[in-house]
CSV table of C-alpha atoms in Angstrom, one decimal:
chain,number,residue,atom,x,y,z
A,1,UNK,CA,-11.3,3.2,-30.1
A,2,UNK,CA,-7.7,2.3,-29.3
A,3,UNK,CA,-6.2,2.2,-26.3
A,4,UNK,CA,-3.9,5.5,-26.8
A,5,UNK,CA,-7.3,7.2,-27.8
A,6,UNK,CA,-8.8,6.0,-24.8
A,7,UNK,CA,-6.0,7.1,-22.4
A,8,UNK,CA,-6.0,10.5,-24.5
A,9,UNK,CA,-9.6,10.7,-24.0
A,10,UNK,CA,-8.7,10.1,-19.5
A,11,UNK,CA,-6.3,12.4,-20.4
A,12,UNK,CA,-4.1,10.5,-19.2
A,13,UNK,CA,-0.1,10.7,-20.3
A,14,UNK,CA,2.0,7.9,-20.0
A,15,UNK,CA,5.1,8.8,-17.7
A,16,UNK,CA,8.6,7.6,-18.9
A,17,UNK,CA,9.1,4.7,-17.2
A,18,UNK,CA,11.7,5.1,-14.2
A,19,UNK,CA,14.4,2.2,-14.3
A,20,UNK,CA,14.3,-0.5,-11.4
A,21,UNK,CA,16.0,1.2,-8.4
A,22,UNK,CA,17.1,-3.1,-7.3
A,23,UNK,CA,18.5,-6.2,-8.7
A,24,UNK,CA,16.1,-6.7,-11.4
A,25,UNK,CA,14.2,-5.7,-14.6
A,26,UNK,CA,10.1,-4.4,-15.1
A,27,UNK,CA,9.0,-7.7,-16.6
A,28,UNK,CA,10.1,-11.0,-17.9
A,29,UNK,CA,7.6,-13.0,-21.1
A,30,UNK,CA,7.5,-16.2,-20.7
A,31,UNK,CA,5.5,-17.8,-23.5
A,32,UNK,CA,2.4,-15.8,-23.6
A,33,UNK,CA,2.6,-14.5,-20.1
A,34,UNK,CA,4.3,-10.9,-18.8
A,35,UNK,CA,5.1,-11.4,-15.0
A,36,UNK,CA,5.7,-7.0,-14.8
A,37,UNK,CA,7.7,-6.3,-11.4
A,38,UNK,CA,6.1,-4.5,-8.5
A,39,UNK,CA,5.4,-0.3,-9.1
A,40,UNK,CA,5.4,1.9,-6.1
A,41,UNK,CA,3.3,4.5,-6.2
A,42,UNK,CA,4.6,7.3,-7.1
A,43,UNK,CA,4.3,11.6,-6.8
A,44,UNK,CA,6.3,14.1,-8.9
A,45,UNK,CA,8.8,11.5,-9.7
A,46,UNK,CA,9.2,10.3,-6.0
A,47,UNK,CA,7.5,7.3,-3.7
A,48,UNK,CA,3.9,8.2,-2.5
A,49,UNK,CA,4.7,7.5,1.0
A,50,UNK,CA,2.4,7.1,4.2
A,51,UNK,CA,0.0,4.7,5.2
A,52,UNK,CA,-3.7,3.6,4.7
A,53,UNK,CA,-5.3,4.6,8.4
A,54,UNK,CA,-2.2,6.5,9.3
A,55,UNK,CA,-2.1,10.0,7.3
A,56,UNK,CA,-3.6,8.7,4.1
A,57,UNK,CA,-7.1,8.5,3.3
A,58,UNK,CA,-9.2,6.2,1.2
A,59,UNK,CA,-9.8,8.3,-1.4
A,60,UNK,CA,-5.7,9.2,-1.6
A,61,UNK,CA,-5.2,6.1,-1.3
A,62,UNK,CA,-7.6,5.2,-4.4
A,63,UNK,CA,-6.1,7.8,-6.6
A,64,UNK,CA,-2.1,6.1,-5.4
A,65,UNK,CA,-3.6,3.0,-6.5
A,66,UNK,CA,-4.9,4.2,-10.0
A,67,UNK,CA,-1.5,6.1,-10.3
A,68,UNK,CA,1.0,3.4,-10.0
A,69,UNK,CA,-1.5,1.8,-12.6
A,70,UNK,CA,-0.7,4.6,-15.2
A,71,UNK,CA,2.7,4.4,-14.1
A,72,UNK,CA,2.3,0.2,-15.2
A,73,UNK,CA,0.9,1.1,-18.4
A,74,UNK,CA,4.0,3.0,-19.3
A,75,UNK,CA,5.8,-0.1,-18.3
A,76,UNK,CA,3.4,-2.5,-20.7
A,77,UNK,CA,3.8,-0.1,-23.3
A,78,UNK,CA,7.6,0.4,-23.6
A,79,UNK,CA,8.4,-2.8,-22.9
A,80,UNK,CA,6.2,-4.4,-25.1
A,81,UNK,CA,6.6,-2.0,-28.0
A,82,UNK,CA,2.8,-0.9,-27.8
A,83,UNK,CA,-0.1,-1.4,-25.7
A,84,UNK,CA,-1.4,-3.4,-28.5
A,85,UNK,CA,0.3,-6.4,-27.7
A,86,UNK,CA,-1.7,-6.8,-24.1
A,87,UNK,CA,-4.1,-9.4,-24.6
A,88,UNK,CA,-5.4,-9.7,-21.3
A,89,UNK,CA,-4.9,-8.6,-17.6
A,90,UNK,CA,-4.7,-11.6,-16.2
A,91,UNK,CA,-3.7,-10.9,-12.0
A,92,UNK,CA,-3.5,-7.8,-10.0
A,93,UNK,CA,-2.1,-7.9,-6.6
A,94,UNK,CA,-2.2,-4.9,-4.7
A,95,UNK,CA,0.0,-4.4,-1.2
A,96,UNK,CA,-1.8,-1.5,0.6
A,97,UNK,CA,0.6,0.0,3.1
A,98,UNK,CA,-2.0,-0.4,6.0
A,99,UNK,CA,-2.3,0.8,9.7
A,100,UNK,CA,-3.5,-2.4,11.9
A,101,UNK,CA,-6.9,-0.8,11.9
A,102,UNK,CA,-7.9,0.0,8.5
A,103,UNK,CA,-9.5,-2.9,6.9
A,104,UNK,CA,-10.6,-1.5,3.3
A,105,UNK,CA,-7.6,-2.6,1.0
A,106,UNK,CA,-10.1,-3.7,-1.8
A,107,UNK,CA,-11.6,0.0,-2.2
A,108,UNK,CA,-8.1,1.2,-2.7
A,109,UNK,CA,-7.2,-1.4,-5.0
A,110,UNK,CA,-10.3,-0.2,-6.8
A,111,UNK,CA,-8.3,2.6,-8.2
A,112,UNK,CA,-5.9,0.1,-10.3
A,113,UNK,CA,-9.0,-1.9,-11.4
A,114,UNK,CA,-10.9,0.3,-12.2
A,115,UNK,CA,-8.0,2.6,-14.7
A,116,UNK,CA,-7.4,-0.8,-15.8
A,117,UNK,CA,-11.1,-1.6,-17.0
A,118,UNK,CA,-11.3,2.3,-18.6
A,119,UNK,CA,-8.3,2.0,-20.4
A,120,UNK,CA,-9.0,-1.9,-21.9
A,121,UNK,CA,-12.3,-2.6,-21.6
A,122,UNK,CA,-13.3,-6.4,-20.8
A,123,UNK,CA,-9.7,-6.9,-21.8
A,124,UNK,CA,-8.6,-5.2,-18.6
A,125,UNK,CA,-11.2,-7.3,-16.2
A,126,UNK,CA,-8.8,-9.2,-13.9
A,127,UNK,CA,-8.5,-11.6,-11.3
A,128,UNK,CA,-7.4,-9.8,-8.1
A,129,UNK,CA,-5.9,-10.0,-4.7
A,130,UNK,CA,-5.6,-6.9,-2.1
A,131,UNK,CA,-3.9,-7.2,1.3
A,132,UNK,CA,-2.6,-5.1,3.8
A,133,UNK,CA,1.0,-4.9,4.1
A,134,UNK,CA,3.0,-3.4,7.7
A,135,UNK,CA,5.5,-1.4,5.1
A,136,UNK,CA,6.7,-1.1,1.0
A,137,UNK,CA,9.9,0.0,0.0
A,138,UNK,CA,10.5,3.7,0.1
A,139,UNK,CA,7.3,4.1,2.4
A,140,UNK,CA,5.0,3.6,-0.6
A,141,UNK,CA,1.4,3.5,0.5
A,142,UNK,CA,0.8,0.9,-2.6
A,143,UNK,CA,2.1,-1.4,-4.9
A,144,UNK,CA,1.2,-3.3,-7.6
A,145,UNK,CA,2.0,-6.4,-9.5
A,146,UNK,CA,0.8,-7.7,-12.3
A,147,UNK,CA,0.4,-10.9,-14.8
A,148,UNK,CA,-0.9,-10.2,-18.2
A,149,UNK,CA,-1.3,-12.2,-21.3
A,150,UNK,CA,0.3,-10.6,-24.1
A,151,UNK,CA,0.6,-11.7,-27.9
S,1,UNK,CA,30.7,-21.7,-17.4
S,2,UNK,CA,27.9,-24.1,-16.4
S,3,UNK,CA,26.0,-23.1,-13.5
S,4,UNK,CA,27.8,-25.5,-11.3
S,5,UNK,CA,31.3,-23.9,-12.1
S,6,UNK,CA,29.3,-20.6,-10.8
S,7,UNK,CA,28.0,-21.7,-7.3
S,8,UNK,CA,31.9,-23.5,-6.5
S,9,UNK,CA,33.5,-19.9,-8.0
S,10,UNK,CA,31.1,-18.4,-5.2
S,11,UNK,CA,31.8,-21.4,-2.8
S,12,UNK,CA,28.1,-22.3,-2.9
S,13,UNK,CA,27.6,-25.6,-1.8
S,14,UNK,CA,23.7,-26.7,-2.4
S,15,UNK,CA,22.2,-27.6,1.1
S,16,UNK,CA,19.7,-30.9,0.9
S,17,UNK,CA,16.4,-29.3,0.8
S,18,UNK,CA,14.5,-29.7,3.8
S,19,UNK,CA,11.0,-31.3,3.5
S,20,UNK,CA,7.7,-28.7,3.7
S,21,UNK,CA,7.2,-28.8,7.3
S,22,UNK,CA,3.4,-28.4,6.2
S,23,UNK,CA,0.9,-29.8,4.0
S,24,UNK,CA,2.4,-28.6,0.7
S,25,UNK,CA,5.0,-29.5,-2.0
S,26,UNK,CA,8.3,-27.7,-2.6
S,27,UNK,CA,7.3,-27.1,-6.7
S,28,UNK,CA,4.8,-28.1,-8.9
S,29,UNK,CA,5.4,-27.5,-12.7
S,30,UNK,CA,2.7,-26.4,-15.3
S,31,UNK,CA,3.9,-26.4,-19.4
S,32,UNK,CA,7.3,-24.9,-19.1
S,33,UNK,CA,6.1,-23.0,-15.5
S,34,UNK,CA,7.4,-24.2,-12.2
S,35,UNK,CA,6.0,-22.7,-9.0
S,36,UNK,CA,7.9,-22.9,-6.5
S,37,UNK,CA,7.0,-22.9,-2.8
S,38,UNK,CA,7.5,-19.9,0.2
S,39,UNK,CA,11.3,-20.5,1.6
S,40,UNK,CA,12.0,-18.9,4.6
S,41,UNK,CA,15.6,-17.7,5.8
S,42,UNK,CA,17.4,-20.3,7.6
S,43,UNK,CA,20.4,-20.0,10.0
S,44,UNK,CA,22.2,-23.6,10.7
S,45,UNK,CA,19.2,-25.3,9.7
S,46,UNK,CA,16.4,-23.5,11.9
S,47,UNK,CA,14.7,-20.5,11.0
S,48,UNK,CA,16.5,-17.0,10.4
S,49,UNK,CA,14.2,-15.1,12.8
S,50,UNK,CA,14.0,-11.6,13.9
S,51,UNK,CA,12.4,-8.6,12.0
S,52,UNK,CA,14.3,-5.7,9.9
S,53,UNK,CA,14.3,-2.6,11.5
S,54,UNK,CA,14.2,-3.9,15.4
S,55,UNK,CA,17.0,-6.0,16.0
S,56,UNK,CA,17.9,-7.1,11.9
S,57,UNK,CA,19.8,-5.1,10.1
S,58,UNK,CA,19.6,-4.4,6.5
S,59,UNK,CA,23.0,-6.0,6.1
S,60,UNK,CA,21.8,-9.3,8.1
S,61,UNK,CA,18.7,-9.2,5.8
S,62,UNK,CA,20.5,-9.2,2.2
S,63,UNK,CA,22.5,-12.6,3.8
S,64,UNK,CA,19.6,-13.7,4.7
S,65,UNK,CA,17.7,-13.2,1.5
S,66,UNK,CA,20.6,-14.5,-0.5
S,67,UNK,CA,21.0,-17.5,1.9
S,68,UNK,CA,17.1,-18.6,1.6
S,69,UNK,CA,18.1,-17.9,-2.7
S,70,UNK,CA,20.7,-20.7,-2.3
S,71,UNK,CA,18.2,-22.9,-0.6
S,72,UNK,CA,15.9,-22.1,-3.3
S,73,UNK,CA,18.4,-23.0,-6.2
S,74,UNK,CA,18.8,-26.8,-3.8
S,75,UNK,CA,15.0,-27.1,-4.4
S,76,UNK,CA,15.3,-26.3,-7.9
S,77,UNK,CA,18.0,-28.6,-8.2
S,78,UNK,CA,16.8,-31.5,-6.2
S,79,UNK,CA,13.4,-31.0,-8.1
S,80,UNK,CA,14.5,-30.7,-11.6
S,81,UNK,CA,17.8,-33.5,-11.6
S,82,UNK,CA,19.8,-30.4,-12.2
S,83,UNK,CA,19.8,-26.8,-12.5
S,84,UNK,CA,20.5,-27.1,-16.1
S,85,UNK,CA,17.1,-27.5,-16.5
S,86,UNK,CA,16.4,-23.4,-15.5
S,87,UNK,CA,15.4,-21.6,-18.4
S,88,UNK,CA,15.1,-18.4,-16.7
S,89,UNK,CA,13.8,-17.0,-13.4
S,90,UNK,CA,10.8,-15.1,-14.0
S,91,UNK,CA,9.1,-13.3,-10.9
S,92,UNK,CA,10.6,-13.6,-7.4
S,93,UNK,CA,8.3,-12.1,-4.5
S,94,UNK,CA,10.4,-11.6,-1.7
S,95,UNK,CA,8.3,-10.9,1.9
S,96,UNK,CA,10.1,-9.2,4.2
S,97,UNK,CA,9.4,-9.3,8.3
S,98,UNK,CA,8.9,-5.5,8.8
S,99,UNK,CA,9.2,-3.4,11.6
S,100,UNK,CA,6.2,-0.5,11.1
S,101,UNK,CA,9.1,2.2,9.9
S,102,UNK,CA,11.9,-0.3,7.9
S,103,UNK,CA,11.1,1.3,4.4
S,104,UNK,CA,14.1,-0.7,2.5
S,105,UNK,CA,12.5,-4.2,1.6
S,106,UNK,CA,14.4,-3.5,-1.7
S,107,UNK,CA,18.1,-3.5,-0.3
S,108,UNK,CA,16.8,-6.9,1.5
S,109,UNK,CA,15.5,-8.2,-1.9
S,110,UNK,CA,19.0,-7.5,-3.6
S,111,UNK,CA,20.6,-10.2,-1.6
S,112,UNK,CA,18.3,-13.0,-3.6
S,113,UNK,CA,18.4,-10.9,-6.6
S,114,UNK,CA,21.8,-10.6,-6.8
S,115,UNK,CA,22.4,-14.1,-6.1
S,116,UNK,CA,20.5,-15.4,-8.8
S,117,UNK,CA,22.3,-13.1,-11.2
S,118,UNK,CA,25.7,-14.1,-10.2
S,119,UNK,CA,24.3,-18.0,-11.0
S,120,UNK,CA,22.5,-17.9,-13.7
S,121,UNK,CA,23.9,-14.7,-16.0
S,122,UNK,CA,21.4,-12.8,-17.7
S,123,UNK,CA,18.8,-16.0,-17.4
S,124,UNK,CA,18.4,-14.9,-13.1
S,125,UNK,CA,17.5,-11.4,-14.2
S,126,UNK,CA,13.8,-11.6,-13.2
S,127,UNK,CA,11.1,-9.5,-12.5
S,128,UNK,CA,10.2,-8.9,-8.7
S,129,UNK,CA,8.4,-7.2,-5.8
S,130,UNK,CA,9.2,-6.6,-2.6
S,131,UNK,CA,7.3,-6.0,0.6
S,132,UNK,CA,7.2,-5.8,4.2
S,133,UNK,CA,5.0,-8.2,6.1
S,134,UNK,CA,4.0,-8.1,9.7
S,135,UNK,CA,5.3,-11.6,10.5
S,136,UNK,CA,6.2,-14.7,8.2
S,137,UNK,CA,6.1,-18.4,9.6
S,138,UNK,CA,8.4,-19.2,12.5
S,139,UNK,CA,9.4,-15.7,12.8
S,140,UNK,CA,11.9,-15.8,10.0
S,141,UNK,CA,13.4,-12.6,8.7
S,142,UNK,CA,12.4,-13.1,4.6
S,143,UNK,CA,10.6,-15.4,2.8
S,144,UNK,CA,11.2,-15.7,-1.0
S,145,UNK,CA,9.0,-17.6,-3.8
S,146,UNK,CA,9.6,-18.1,-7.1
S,147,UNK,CA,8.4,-18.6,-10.5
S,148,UNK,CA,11.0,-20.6,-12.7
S,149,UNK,CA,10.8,-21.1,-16.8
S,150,UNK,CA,11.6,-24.9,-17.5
S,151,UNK,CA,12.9,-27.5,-19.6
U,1,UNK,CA,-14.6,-41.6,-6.6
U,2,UNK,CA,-15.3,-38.3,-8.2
U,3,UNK,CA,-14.3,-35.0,-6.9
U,4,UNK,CA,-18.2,-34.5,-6.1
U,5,UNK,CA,-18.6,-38.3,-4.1
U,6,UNK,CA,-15.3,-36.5,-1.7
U,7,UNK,CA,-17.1,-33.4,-1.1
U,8,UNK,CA,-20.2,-35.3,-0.3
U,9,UNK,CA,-18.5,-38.0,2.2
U,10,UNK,CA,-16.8,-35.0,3.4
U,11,UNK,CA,-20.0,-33.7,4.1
U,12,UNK,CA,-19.4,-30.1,2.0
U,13,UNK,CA,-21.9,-28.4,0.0
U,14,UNK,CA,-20.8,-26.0,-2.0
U,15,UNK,CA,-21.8,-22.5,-1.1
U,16,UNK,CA,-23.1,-20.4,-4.0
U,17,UNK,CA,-20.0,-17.8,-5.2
U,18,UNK,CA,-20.1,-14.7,-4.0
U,19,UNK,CA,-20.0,-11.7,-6.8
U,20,UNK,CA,-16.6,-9.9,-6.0
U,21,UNK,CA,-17.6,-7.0,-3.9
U,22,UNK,CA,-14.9,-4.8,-6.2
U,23,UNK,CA,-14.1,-3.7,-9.2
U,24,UNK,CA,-12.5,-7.6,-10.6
U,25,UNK,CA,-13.6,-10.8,-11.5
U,26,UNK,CA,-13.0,-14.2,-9.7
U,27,UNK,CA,-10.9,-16.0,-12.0
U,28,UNK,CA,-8.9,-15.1,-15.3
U,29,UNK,CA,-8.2,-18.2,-17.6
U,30,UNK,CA,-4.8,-17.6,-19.5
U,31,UNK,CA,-4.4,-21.2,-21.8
U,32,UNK,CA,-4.0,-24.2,-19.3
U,33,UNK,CA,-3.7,-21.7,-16.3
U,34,UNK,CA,-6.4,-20.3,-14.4
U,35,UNK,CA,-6.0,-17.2,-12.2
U,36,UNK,CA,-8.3,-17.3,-8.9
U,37,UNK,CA,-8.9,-14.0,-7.3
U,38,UNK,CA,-8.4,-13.7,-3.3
U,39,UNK,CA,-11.0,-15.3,-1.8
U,40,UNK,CA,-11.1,-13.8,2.1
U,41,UNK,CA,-12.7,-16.5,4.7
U,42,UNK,CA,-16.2,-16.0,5.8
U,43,UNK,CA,-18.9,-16.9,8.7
U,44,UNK,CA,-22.1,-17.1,7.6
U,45,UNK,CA,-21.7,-15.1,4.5
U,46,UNK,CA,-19.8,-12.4,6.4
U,47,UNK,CA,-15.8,-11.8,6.8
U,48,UNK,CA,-14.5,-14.1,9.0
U,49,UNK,CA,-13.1,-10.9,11.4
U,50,UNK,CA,-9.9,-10.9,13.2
U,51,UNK,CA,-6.1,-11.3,13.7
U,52,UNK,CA,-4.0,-14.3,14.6
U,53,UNK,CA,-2.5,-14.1,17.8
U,54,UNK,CA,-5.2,-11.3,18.7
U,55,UNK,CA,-8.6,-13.0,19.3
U,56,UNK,CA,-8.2,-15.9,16.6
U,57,UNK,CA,-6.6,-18.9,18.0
U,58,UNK,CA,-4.6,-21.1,15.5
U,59,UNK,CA,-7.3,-23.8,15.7
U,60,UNK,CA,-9.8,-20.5,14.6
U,61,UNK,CA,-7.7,-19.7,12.1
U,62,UNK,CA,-7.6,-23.6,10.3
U,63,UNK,CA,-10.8,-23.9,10.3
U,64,UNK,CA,-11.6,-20.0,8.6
U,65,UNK,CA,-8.5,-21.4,6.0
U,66,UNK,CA,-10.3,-24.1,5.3
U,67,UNK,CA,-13.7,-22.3,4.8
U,68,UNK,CA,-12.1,-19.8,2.3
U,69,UNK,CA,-10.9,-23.1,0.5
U,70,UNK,CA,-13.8,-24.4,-0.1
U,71,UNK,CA,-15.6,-21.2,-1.1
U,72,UNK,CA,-13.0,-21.0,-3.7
U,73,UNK,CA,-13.8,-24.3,-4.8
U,74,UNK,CA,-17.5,-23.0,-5.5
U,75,UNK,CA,-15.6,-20.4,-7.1
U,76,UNK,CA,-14.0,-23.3,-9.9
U,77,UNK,CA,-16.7,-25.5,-9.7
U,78,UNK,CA,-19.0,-22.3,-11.1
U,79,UNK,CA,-16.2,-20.6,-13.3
U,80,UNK,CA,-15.2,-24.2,-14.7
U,81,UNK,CA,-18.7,-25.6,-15.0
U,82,UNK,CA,-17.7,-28.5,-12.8
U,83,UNK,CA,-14.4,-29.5,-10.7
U,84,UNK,CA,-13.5,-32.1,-13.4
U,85,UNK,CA,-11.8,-29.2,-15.2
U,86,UNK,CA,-9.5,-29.0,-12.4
U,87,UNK,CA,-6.7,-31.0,-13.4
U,88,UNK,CA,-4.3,-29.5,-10.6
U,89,UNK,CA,-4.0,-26.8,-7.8
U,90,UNK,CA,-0.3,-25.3,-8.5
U,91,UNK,CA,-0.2,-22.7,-6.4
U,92,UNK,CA,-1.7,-21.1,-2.7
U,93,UNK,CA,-0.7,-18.2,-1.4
U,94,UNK,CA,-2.3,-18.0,2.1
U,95,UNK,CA,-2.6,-14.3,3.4
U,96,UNK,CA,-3.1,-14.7,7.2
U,97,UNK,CA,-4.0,-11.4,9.4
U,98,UNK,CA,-0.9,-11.7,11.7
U,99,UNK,CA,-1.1,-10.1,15.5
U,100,UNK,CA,3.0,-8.8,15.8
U,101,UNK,CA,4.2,-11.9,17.5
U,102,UNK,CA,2.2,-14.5,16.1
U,103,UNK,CA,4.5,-17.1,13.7
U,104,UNK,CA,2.6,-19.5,12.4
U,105,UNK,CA,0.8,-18.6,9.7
U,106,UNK,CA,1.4,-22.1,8.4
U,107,UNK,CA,-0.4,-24.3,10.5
U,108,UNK,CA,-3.0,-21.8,9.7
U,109,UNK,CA,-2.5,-22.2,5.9
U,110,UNK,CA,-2.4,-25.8,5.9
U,111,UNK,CA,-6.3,-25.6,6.8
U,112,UNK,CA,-6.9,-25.0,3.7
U,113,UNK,CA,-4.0,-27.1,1.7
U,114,UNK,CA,-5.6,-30.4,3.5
U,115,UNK,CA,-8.8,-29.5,2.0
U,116,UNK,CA,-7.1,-29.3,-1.5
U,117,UNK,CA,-5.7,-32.6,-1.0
U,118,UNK,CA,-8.6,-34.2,0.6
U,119,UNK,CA,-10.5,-33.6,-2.1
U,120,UNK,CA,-8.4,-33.6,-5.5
U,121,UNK,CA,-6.3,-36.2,-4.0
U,122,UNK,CA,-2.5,-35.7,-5.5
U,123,UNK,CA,-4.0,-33.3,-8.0
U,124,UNK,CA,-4.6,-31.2,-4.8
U,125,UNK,CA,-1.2,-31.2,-3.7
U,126,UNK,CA,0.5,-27.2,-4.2
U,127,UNK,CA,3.5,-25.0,-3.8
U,128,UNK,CA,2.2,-22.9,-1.2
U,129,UNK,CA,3.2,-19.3,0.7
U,130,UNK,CA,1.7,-18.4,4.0
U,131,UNK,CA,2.8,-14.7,5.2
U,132,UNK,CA,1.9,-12.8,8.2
U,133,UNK,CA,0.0,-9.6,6.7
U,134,UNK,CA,-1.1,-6.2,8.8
U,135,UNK,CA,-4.6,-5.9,7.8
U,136,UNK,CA,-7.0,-8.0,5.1
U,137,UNK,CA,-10.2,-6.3,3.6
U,138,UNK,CA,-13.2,-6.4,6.2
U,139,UNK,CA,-10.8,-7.7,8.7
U,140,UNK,CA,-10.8,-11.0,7.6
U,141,UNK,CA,-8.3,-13.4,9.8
U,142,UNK,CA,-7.5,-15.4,6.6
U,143,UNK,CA,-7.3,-14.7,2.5
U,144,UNK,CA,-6.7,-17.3,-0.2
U,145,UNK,CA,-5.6,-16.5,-3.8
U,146,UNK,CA,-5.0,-20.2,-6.4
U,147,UNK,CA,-3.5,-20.6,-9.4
U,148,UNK,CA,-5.1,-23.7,-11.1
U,149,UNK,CA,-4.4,-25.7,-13.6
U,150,UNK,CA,-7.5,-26.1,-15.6
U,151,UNK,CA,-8.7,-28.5,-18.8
């Protein structure tokens, strides 16, 4: 199964890919790696604001996560011509937007991870960080960045 | 226009790096990678401290970010015998010290970004993400890192 | 001496890895460069629970670095199949649960950047980031994350 028949089969529909709202562009190759820029989540076009412990639960925050995943697949996949040429997730970092109480960034993260594992398989398994963060830009409850190997 | 001719058109002059002020080294390169350390934002040689949204404005943020992104160019420098040696800037991660409701670590982040465009031309145009932190090492207002293609 | 003599006058035994309690895996390998997933501290083989400046005294904080440090060392030395495949730490980035006011995150990181260097030596010397963050998973006072450079 390829991955477009894979994401068909999540039915899930890769977004056009909004332009950088800053300085700077969704990824830069350097020889075999893709550093891809940080992606808010993101509702009906507009940041997913609020915060982890504050207004926004777990499972919210789970499905932000896995968003802003989709929302990097549409990145890969117009940037790199195809979703073909991803070789490897290498890194995931995930900044959880986080009340000084709530202490279960990695179950949020989960939602990237795991969109990421359904979509490539064992080529989606990735070394990870999640951490809390006091704010993201535009009030974003997550973001994520990535480092993938690409061919 | 080399890179030099840029930084005097801006009236740039290259500080001499300061020395890690803790068990670390300012870069270490990898293949045609060079990692480059956490700088904080200085102010006459001491750290640029205070937090964005209670008592730093955006404004003083953006100088600050671009004035820790002309530190970080004297690393490279200093590391490299000359910025010539810059390839391209890959992935910048700029930290921001974040009140609990400053939601604009992007217009911060476009101080750095915007500086490394001016020098370096379509090689600074790198990917990035920006966050807010709770507190960054002696109080300063942002903390950049970078990670440079080299030759 | 070999990495293993170090550890042993240093009187550290490797721990046995624990699995990621999440949806990753602990390291990526991408050619020379390995990827090493957050690693939060821990106190007999529970998170290390806390915040800086709140309960954790900077001494506290050292020592939890350094504990997360050399968990991720029984991290490489498991992934790897021995620490002689390390041929460099390039990169920490030192996640430190940060009370408001508390600014100095890197005496707290450089807990665990003197137990890189006191055991790979100059190999063991890294660019580094240490950042204040809001929350870490299970309330961990301290969280690790390496790149490596790996033969």
């Amino acid at each position: 199964m390829t991955v477009y028949e894979k994401l068909q089969e999540l039915k899930i529909e890769l977004p056009v890919p909004a332009a950088p709202v800053a300085a700077f562009v969704p990824t830069v190759r350097t020889g075999n790696l893709l550093f891809v820029s940080g992606h808010i989540a993101k509702r009906e076009g507009q940041s997913w604001a609020g915060q982890l412990g504050n207004g926004i639960s777990v499972d919210q925050g789970r499905k932000a996560a896995r968003s802003a995943a989709v929302d990097l697949l549409a990145t890969l996949h117009h940037e790199l011509g195809g979703l073909a040429h991803v070789k490897r997730i290498v890194k995931l970092l995930c900044f959880v937007n986080s009340a000084p109480q709530f202490t279960e960034q990695h179950l949020v993260a989960n939602g990237a991870s795991e969109l990421l594992q359904d979509v490539f398989g064992k080529d989606g398994l990735h070394a990870r960080s999640a951490i809390g963060v006091a704010q993201l830009p535009l009030g974003a409850c997550v973001e994520l960045e990535v480092v993938a190997e690409v061919a």
